[in-house]
Amino acid sequence: MVTEPWKSSTVVESEGRMVMLDKPMGACARAFLNLFVLLTEIVLLGVLTVTLFWVFHYEGGVAWTNDIKRQFNLHFILMIVGLIFLNGQAILTYRLFGCCRRIYAKLTHAFLFLSAASCVAIGFYVAFEANERVHKGAHFYSLHSWLAIVTCGLFIMQLLVGLVSFLILLCCDGATASFRAALVPVHATFGLIIFVLGSATTLTGFMQAARARLNGQNQNADYRDYPEQGWILNALSGGVALLIILLPLVARNNIRGGRAVFTTSGSVAAVDMS
Amino acid sequence: MVTEPWKSSTVVESEGRMVMLDKPMGACARAFLNLFVLLTEIVLLGVLTVTLFWVFHYEGGVAWTNDIKRQFNLHFILMIVGLIFLNGQAILTYRLFGCCRRIYAKLTHAFLFLSAASCVAIGFYVAFEANERVHKGAHFYSLHSWLAIVTCGLFIMQLLVGLVSFLILLCCDGATASFRAALVPVHATFGLIIFVLGSATTLTGFMQAARARLNGQNQNADYRDYPEQGWILNALSGGVALLIILLPLVARNNIRGGRAVFTTSGSVAAVDMS
């Protein structure tokens, strides 16, 4: 069955469990959902673009080795691309792929999430390697790094559980249907938790970058003089904060009318109302 | 009608809108909800206690004037008390007051929220005043302060809208019932958004405090030497991150079975499934 994000639903009890019957969503609710999805996409793209502009225009671009500042620049970009942009797109997949067969949406979601994980893994390595050379052995001392470890740990678990449960277990479709249905709300909730934790980690990272780069020493600008880089970093943090609000709202499909999270057969789908 | 948080609900359509019929929650779901509420309370109390310990044991306590470091200490405490602890308790009121008449829960919620707002207002003033003397006119340059302005703006709006809509409008109960019912999900959603934004602001504040206090200069400890204060700040940030996860989960009443957000009459309540 095709998931149609513009349809809202009626919830009834059937055989002891809650099921959701699709019915057309009102024009107003549908317009609202589309508007919020569009807004989320604009903010996601905006955060990515402004980060690239900031790194290449003000911070001297990126490098793989031998230039610690540019290595950290690469860390910033990879983390924004992985943890915010691609992770956000992966979450939005089910809101944007209403037109196609569900397996295509699933594969796109998996591909985006795998790409995000690759960026995050390389971004993690880059920061570790640069930090090794600049601080010689002092790792994971800051709250930014602690939050990062928790976020990445959850990210990896989510990836493994998701791949095994929603793709590999499809080989025995019927036998695993109820298990997969039960797992969907957990998976969706943890997806949003990871996004919010990742955003919080990003904000502490921005704060760390602002303090390290805009310290008024060695020809650096001073954060307290309201330099352009300061405005950009603050605007970036505003964008990330906006995503903390927008993405959970949009991910809850019908905004006001509940959410079809797992399609079974015909016009009936199990419902998550948590 | 008394709201009973341990009751889950059946949702049916009645007269064109979704309504929720209470039915007893399963013992397992009820135990889970209680466990999560208990855990949230422990983390809320933990964050408050550890902040007080950190400020009084390591940072020299608080002061109202003439000592900039201790003024910022007061800022830390007031913000943790207001934005995290009391705000969290206000959100939890409806999970904890299942036993009493709804108006008592409402008044407790309003009282906690007003106390939180007072702490936040004084905390804001203390930081501004201390900053005025240390930086002479450079205000609101950091992303921490930008996030703080957004959070406090939403906090004040939420307070005013809540007081007018859910207490003052009670004077004409019948005429405003449908308006108040429609506003409840918006109010609840913004309450969680404010809590999450406040927590994100807190994390950037911790990051700022760590960078300013643990800089290895003037007999200060160095963050990179893993000092005790560093561990404490990181643990505090872990606690706040945990609250970002726990509070939205717990605030959604039945964890899996939807949420009764506004009681009308008899055993029927309007439902928010957003």
XYZ file of C-alpha atoms in Angstrom:
548
model
C 0.000 0.000 0.000
C 1.177 3.501 -0.771
C 1.567 5.935 2.129
C -0.045 9.218 1.235
C 1.127 11.943 3.583
C -1.659 14.300 2.551
C -4.338 11.941 3.828
C -5.502 12.206 7.395
C -7.057 9.329 9.205
C -9.855 8.066 11.363
C -8.840 5.864 14.248
C -11.058 2.975 15.269
C -10.585 -0.083 17.424
C -10.410 -3.351 15.547
C -9.667 -6.770 17.005
C -8.369 -5.266 20.233
C -5.867 -2.858 18.672
C -6.045 0.666 17.366
C -6.112 0.939 13.592
C -6.165 3.951 11.380
C -8.426 4.344 8.352
C -7.167 6.778 5.749
C -9.466 9.521 4.644
C -8.704 12.617 2.576
C -7.018 15.368 4.556
C -8.689 18.774 4.473
C -7.270 21.282 1.982
C -6.199 23.578 4.816
C -4.370 20.861 6.776
C -2.700 19.656 3.565
C -1.551 23.186 2.704
C -0.173 23.585 6.241
C 1.765 20.318 6.026
C 3.232 21.236 2.617
C 4.142 24.702 3.911
C 5.939 23.246 6.929
C 7.795 20.679 4.806
C 8.863 23.470 2.414
C 9.985 25.651 5.321
C 11.983 22.768 6.822
C 13.694 22.142 3.474
C 14.553 25.842 3.176
C 16.076 25.928 6.674
C 18.001 22.654 6.076
C 19.425 23.996 2.795
C 20.017 27.413 4.397
C 22.043 25.962 7.289
C 24.143 23.906 4.841
C 24.742 26.846 2.470
C 25.607 29.332 5.214
C 28.012 26.826 6.807
C 29.809 26.367 3.474
C 29.889 30.159 2.964
C 31.244 30.698 6.476
C 33.982 28.056 6.106
C 35.132 29.041 2.621
C 34.687 32.824 2.803
C 35.879 33.533 6.355
C 37.741 30.481 7.614
C 40.026 29.622 4.696
C 38.391 26.434 3.390
C 39.200 22.831 4.272
C 42.188 20.486 4.401
C 42.694 16.808 5.147
C 46.060 16.990 6.961
C 48.758 19.384 8.116
C 46.490 22.356 8.780
C 44.636 21.984 12.038
C 42.293 24.955 11.560
C 41.203 23.734 8.128
C 40.828 20.189 9.426
C 38.346 21.471 11.992
C 36.626 23.366 9.150
C 36.212 20.017 7.389
C 34.805 18.604 10.654
C 32.211 21.419 10.765
C 31.094 20.788 7.183
C 30.952 16.982 7.467
C 28.922 17.143 10.678
C 26.445 19.705 9.307
C 26.084 17.635 6.117
C 25.721 14.325 7.982
C 24.001 15.003 11.278
C 21.760 17.905 10.203
C 21.238 17.976 6.412
C 21.265 14.295 5.355
C 19.766 13.097 8.650
C 17.005 15.693 8.226
C 16.395 14.610 4.626
C 16.269 10.964 5.736
C 13.580 11.837 8.305
C 11.643 13.833 5.683
C 11.678 10.964 3.164
C 8.340 9.587 4.301
C 6.762 13.050 4.079
C 8.057 13.583 0.512
C 7.648 10.129 -1.058
C 3.868 9.861 -0.885
C 3.697 9.234 -4.613
C 5.801 6.073 -4.880
C 5.848 2.500 -3.648
C 6.847 2.274 -0.014
C 9.975 0.213 -0.711
C 11.412 3.115 -2.771
C 10.882 5.498 0.147
C 12.515 2.922 2.440
C 15.550 2.496 0.197
C 15.932 6.280 -0.184
C 15.652 6.652 3.598
C 18.290 3.941 4.093
C 20.601 5.467 1.467
C 20.344 8.952 3.008
C 20.926 7.573 6.492
C 23.969 5.553 5.331
C 25.404 8.656 3.610
C 24.787 10.652 6.782
C 26.549 7.968 8.851
C 29.554 8.047 6.497
C 29.855 11.837 6.849
C 29.513 11.610 10.625
C 32.136 8.836 10.840
C 34.669 10.762 8.716
C 33.806 13.997 10.564
C 34.439 12.240 13.876
C 37.812 10.936 12.659
C 38.871 14.348 11.313
C 38.170 16.068 14.641
C 39.929 13.298 16.584
C 43.009 13.421 14.368
C 43.258 17.234 14.442
C 42.687 17.232 18.201
C 45.390 14.565 18.657
C 47.957 16.837 17.072
C 46.891 20.063 18.754
C 46.238 18.770 22.275
C 48.341 15.580 22.294
C 46.206 13.004 24.018
C 43.531 15.176 25.610
C 40.349 13.779 24.058
C 36.718 13.831 25.062
C 37.222 16.298 27.883
C 34.491 18.743 26.790
C 30.732 18.471 27.117
C 30.534 18.915 23.327
C 32.463 15.681 22.880
C 30.416 13.835 25.523
C 27.164 14.814 23.808
C 28.738 13.813 20.485
C 29.570 10.325 21.797
C 26.006 9.776 23.049
C 24.519 11.049 19.771
C 26.856 8.962 17.595
C 26.289 5.868 19.728
C 22.514 6.176 19.303
C 23.034 6.963 15.594
C 24.973 3.721 15.029
C 22.439 1.628 16.994
C 19.560 3.206 15.045
C 21.351 2.430 11.777
C 22.031 -1.207 12.642
C 18.589 -1.908 14.122
C 16.916 -0.133 11.193
C 18.858 -1.978 8.503
C 18.306 -5.375 10.102
C 14.651 -4.833 11.006
C 13.236 -2.926 8.063
C 15.319 -4.248 5.159
C 16.928 -7.615 5.975
C 13.878 -8.975 7.835
C 11.798 -8.240 4.710
C 13.131 -11.567 3.399
C 10.565 -13.246 5.646
C 7.902 -10.588 5.241
C 4.872 -12.242 6.813
C 6.598 -13.757 9.837
C 8.188 -10.451 10.896
C 5.298 -8.030 10.122
C 4.044 -7.629 13.669
C 7.571 -7.231 15.051
C 8.350 -4.567 12.455
C 5.048 -2.794 13.131
C 5.834 -2.678 16.847
C 9.311 -1.349 16.177
C 8.253 1.543 13.897
C 7.158 3.985 16.635
C 10.317 3.233 18.638
C 12.460 3.753 15.537
C 10.656 7.019 14.662
C 10.911 8.342 18.226
C 14.613 7.548 18.447
C 15.143 9.162 15.030
C 13.754 12.439 16.358
C 15.678 12.082 19.635
C 18.914 11.607 17.672
C 18.159 14.627 15.488
C 17.452 16.833 18.526
C 20.540 15.576 20.416
C 22.630 16.076 17.257
C 21.341 19.637 16.980
C 22.131 20.320 20.645
C 25.642 18.927 20.084
C 25.962 21.179 17.020
C 25.012 24.233 19.089
C 27.709 23.452 21.679
C 30.128 22.947 18.764
C 29.241 26.383 17.353
C 29.726 27.872 20.827
C 33.153 26.189 21.040
C 34.107 27.400 17.544
C 32.983 30.957 18.352
C 35.056 31.026 21.544
C 38.138 29.534 19.843
C 38.007 31.518 16.580
C 36.544 34.870 17.654
C 38.874 35.460 20.611
C 40.330 38.793 19.474
C 43.871 37.337 19.479
C 46.327 36.651 16.590
C 44.394 38.853 14.152
C 41.177 36.979 14.931
C 38.004 39.012 15.184
C 36.519 39.548 18.657
C 33.079 38.023 19.267
C 32.223 41.076 21.424
C 32.716 43.490 18.499
C 29.793 41.862 16.634
C 31.968 40.720 13.683
C 30.345 39.294 10.539
C 31.494 35.778 11.457
C 29.730 36.202 14.819
C 26.460 37.144 13.136
C 26.806 34.176 10.788
C 27.477 31.702 13.625
C 24.534 33.102 15.605
C 22.259 32.899 12.563
C 23.428 29.300 11.998
C 22.573 28.447 15.598
C 19.167 30.087 15.064
C 18.625 27.872 12.017
C 19.556 24.734 13.950
C 17.248 25.786 16.810
C 14.438 26.281 14.266
C 15.036 22.744 12.966
C 14.657 21.381 16.519
C 11.128 22.828 16.372
C 10.205 22.170 12.727
C 11.408 18.618 12.136
C 9.520 16.925 14.990
C 6.384 18.856 13.963
C 6.665 17.845 10.299
C 7.699 14.273 11.027
C 4.371 13.830 12.829
C 2.660 13.560 9.456
C -0.763 15.126 9.683
C 0.201 17.839 12.182
C -3.115 17.581 14.015
C -4.670 14.320 12.892
C -2.376 11.545 14.123
C 0.072 9.604 12.032
C 0.039 6.471 9.894
C 3.329 4.825 10.694
C 3.041 1.366 9.263
C 0.886 0.218 6.393
C -0.424 -3.305 6.472
C -3.097 -4.005 3.882
C -6.032 -2.345 2.128
C -6.839 1.030 3.622
C -5.965 0.024 7.179
C -2.742 0.961 8.870
C -1.503 0.515 12.418
C -1.255 3.788 14.253
C 1.274 5.393 16.529
C -0.264 8.080 18.673
C 2.584 8.414 21.132
C -14.003 15.449 35.268
C -10.796 14.227 36.809
C -7.900 13.510 34.485
C -6.406 10.165 35.311
C -2.986 9.786 33.735
C -2.939 6.032 34.309
C -5.937 5.518 32.089
C -5.405 4.941 28.390
C -8.063 5.736 25.878
C -10.041 4.618 22.860
C -10.475 7.163 20.119
C -13.709 7.344 18.143
C -15.270 9.872 15.844
C -18.276 11.700 17.237
C -20.180 14.559 15.619
C -17.416 15.130 13.088
C -14.534 15.383 15.572
C -12.218 12.929 17.242
C -13.033 12.165 20.840
C -11.284 9.991 23.341
C -13.024 7.535 25.634
C -11.085 6.681 28.753
C -10.453 3.059 29.540
C -8.153 1.521 32.135
C -4.504 1.481 31.119
C -2.741 -1.879 31.211
C -0.653 -2.571 34.294
C 2.507 -2.730 32.194
C 1.896 0.617 30.447
C 0.991 2.206 33.778
C 4.172 0.902 35.399
C 6.211 2.219 32.463
C 4.638 5.680 32.739
C 5.265 5.823 36.497
C 8.831 4.649 35.985
C 9.490 7.352 33.398
C 7.924 10.059 35.588
C 10.081 8.909 38.518
C 13.205 8.892 36.339
C 12.417 12.401 35.056
C 11.978 13.667 38.623
C 15.297 12.098 39.640
C 17.137 13.738 36.728
C 15.434 17.132 37.369
C 16.420 17.003 41.053
C 19.875 15.674 40.126
C 20.601 18.538 37.730
C 19.476 21.081 40.339
C 21.506 19.487 43.164
C 24.675 19.068 41.113
C 24.431 22.686 39.886
C 24.177 23.916 43.493
C 27.091 21.659 44.508
C 29.188 22.903 41.585
C 28.505 26.592 42.309
C 28.985 26.440 46.081
C 31.787 23.861 46.308
C 33.958 24.887 43.333
C 32.891 28.349 42.195
C 32.682 30.280 45.470
C 28.929 30.693 45.856
C 26.748 33.581 44.751
C 26.549 37.359 45.110
C 24.092 40.035 44.019
C 26.574 42.843 43.225
C 30.284 43.731 43.174
C 31.550 40.265 42.311
C 31.114 39.443 38.665
C 32.044 35.760 38.899
C 29.572 35.152 41.737
C 26.893 37.143 39.917
C 27.226 34.768 36.976
C 27.033 31.895 39.488
C 23.680 33.314 40.598
C 22.665 33.484 36.927
C 23.504 29.766 36.513
C 21.439 28.772 39.540
C 18.417 30.950 38.726
C 18.282 29.693 35.137
C 18.589 26.033 36.141
C 15.906 26.523 38.814
C 13.570 28.458 36.479
C 14.040 27.141 32.971
C 14.837 23.506 33.806
C 13.587 22.526 37.286
C 10.397 24.589 37.806
C 9.503 24.576 34.101
C 9.940 20.777 34.117
C 7.786 20.445 37.249
C 5.115 22.663 35.651
C 5.024 20.368 32.608
C 4.844 17.290 34.853
C 1.906 18.667 36.889
C -0.726 16.996 34.717
C 1.104 13.666 34.983
C 1.277 13.879 38.778
C -2.098 15.400 39.722
C -4.337 12.611 38.482
C -5.917 12.323 41.906
C -7.343 15.820 42.308
C -9.811 18.162 40.680
C -8.464 19.591 37.438
C -8.560 23.192 38.682
C -6.021 22.319 41.421
C -3.656 20.895 38.799
C -4.178 24.026 36.700
C -3.451 26.383 39.599
C -0.347 24.375 40.585
C 0.803 24.446 36.953
C 0.249 28.239 36.814
C 2.018 28.786 40.143
C 5.057 26.721 39.076
C 5.210 28.477 35.723
C 4.974 31.927 37.353
C 7.752 30.995 39.808
C 9.842 29.753 36.882
C 9.231 33.016 35.015
C 10.320 35.033 38.070
C 13.577 33.069 38.338
C 14.217 33.441 34.604
C 13.520 37.203 34.714
C 15.874 37.771 37.674
C 18.454 35.412 36.117
C 18.285 37.413 32.883
C 18.781 40.697 34.772
C 21.714 39.331 36.795
C 23.577 38.206 33.661
C 22.851 41.502 31.908
C 24.048 43.573 34.857
C 27.233 41.522 35.357
C 27.910 41.589 31.622
C 27.397 45.358 31.535
C 30.186 45.833 34.044
C 32.621 43.306 32.604
C 32.141 44.044 28.879
C 30.787 47.606 28.991
C 28.017 47.698 26.434
C 28.718 44.495 24.482
C 25.457 42.587 24.947
C 23.757 39.805 23.028
C 26.743 39.126 20.812
C 26.890 35.374 21.450
C 24.699 32.590 20.109
C 23.948 31.650 23.729
C 22.307 35.051 24.231
C 20.420 34.879 20.909
C 18.975 31.496 21.829
C 18.163 32.886 25.278
C 16.193 35.794 23.770
C 14.135 33.464 21.555
C 13.465 31.085 24.467
C 12.508 33.876 26.888
C 10.306 35.559 24.269
C 8.372 32.338 23.721
C 8.295 31.775 27.507
C 6.632 35.168 28.138
C 4.115 34.666 25.298
C 3.274 31.193 26.601
C 2.772 32.607 30.103
C 0.469 35.436 28.971
C -1.558 33.331 26.539
C -1.851 30.551 29.130
C -2.978 32.819 31.974
C -5.552 34.630 29.830
C -6.882 31.535 28.056
C -6.923 28.869 30.734
C -7.607 30.906 33.891
C -9.177 34.306 33.083
C -11.431 32.966 30.312
C -12.823 30.445 32.834
C -15.094 33.313 33.987
C -17.239 32.600 30.947
C -16.715 28.847 30.957
C -19.251 27.647 28.412
C -18.660 30.333 25.803
C -14.908 29.760 25.657
C -14.800 25.944 25.954
C -14.218 25.193 22.275
C -11.584 27.922 21.964
C -9.749 26.595 25.020
C -9.995 23.026 23.734
C -8.469 24.089 20.407
C -5.680 25.950 22.168
C -4.594 23.086 24.447
C -2.522 21.126 21.881
C -0.834 24.344 20.702
C -0.059 25.309 24.324
C 1.293 21.827 25.103
C 3.421 21.708 21.943
C 4.907 25.144 22.618
C 5.554 24.147 26.238
C 7.738 21.260 25.036
C 9.395 23.443 22.378
C 10.273 26.025 25.042
C 11.668 23.324 27.330
C 13.834 21.869 24.545
C 15.039 25.325 23.399
C 15.735 26.249 27.022
C 17.775 23.070 27.441
C 19.724 23.794 24.240
C 20.400 27.322 25.527
C 21.541 25.823 28.840
C 23.993 23.537 27.031
C 25.549 26.492 25.167
C 25.705 28.312 28.525
C 27.557 25.377 30.110
C 29.937 25.356 27.120
C 30.522 29.087 27.599
C 31.072 28.649 31.347
C 33.502 25.766 30.763
C 35.542 27.813 28.277
C 35.585 30.903 30.525
C 36.236 29.185 33.862
C 38.366 26.179 32.896
C 40.902 28.068 30.775
C 44.042 27.099 32.700
C 44.854 30.772 33.448
C 44.872 32.724 36.754
C 44.931 29.543 38.864
C 41.877 28.221 37.021
C 41.811 24.528 36.201
C 42.335 23.515 32.560
C 39.404 21.761 30.861
C 41.915 19.553 29.004
C 43.337 18.149 32.250
C 39.951 16.527 33.030
C 39.449 18.529 36.263
C 36.614 17.648 38.630
C 34.683 20.775 37.584
C 34.937 19.585 33.975
C 33.459 16.193 34.839
C 30.666 17.912 36.767
C 29.815 20.301 33.909
C 29.834 17.410 31.422
C 27.625 15.318 33.696
C 25.251 18.280 34.068
C 25.072 18.611 30.281
C 24.365 14.863 30.104
C 21.503 15.339 32.560
C 20.034 18.203 30.549
C 20.359 16.145 27.342
C 18.548 13.278 29.085
C 15.718 15.671 30.018
C 15.374 16.661 26.339
C 14.548 12.991 25.737
C 12.554 12.156 28.883
C 10.237 15.143 29.293
C 8.604 15.050 25.833
C 8.161 11.279 26.237
C 6.527 11.589 29.654
C 4.449 14.660 28.752
C 2.737 12.544 26.111
C 0.687 10.879 28.811
C 0.095 7.285 27.865
C 3.424 6.787 26.083
C 1.845 4.608 23.399
C -1.878 5.216 23.629
C -2.402 8.878 22.716
C -3.172 11.649 25.116
C -6.229 13.182 26.740
C -5.528 16.880 26.666
C -8.813 18.512 27.508
C -11.689 17.102 29.472
C -15.187 18.176 28.525
C -17.887 16.121 30.209
C -18.642 12.594 31.399
C -16.036 10.143 30.164
C -15.423 11.938 26.876
C -12.430 14.154 26.245
C -11.154 15.883 23.143
C -7.948 14.355 21.874
C -4.717 15.707 20.554
C -2.843 13.213 18.447
C -0.385 15.625 16.885
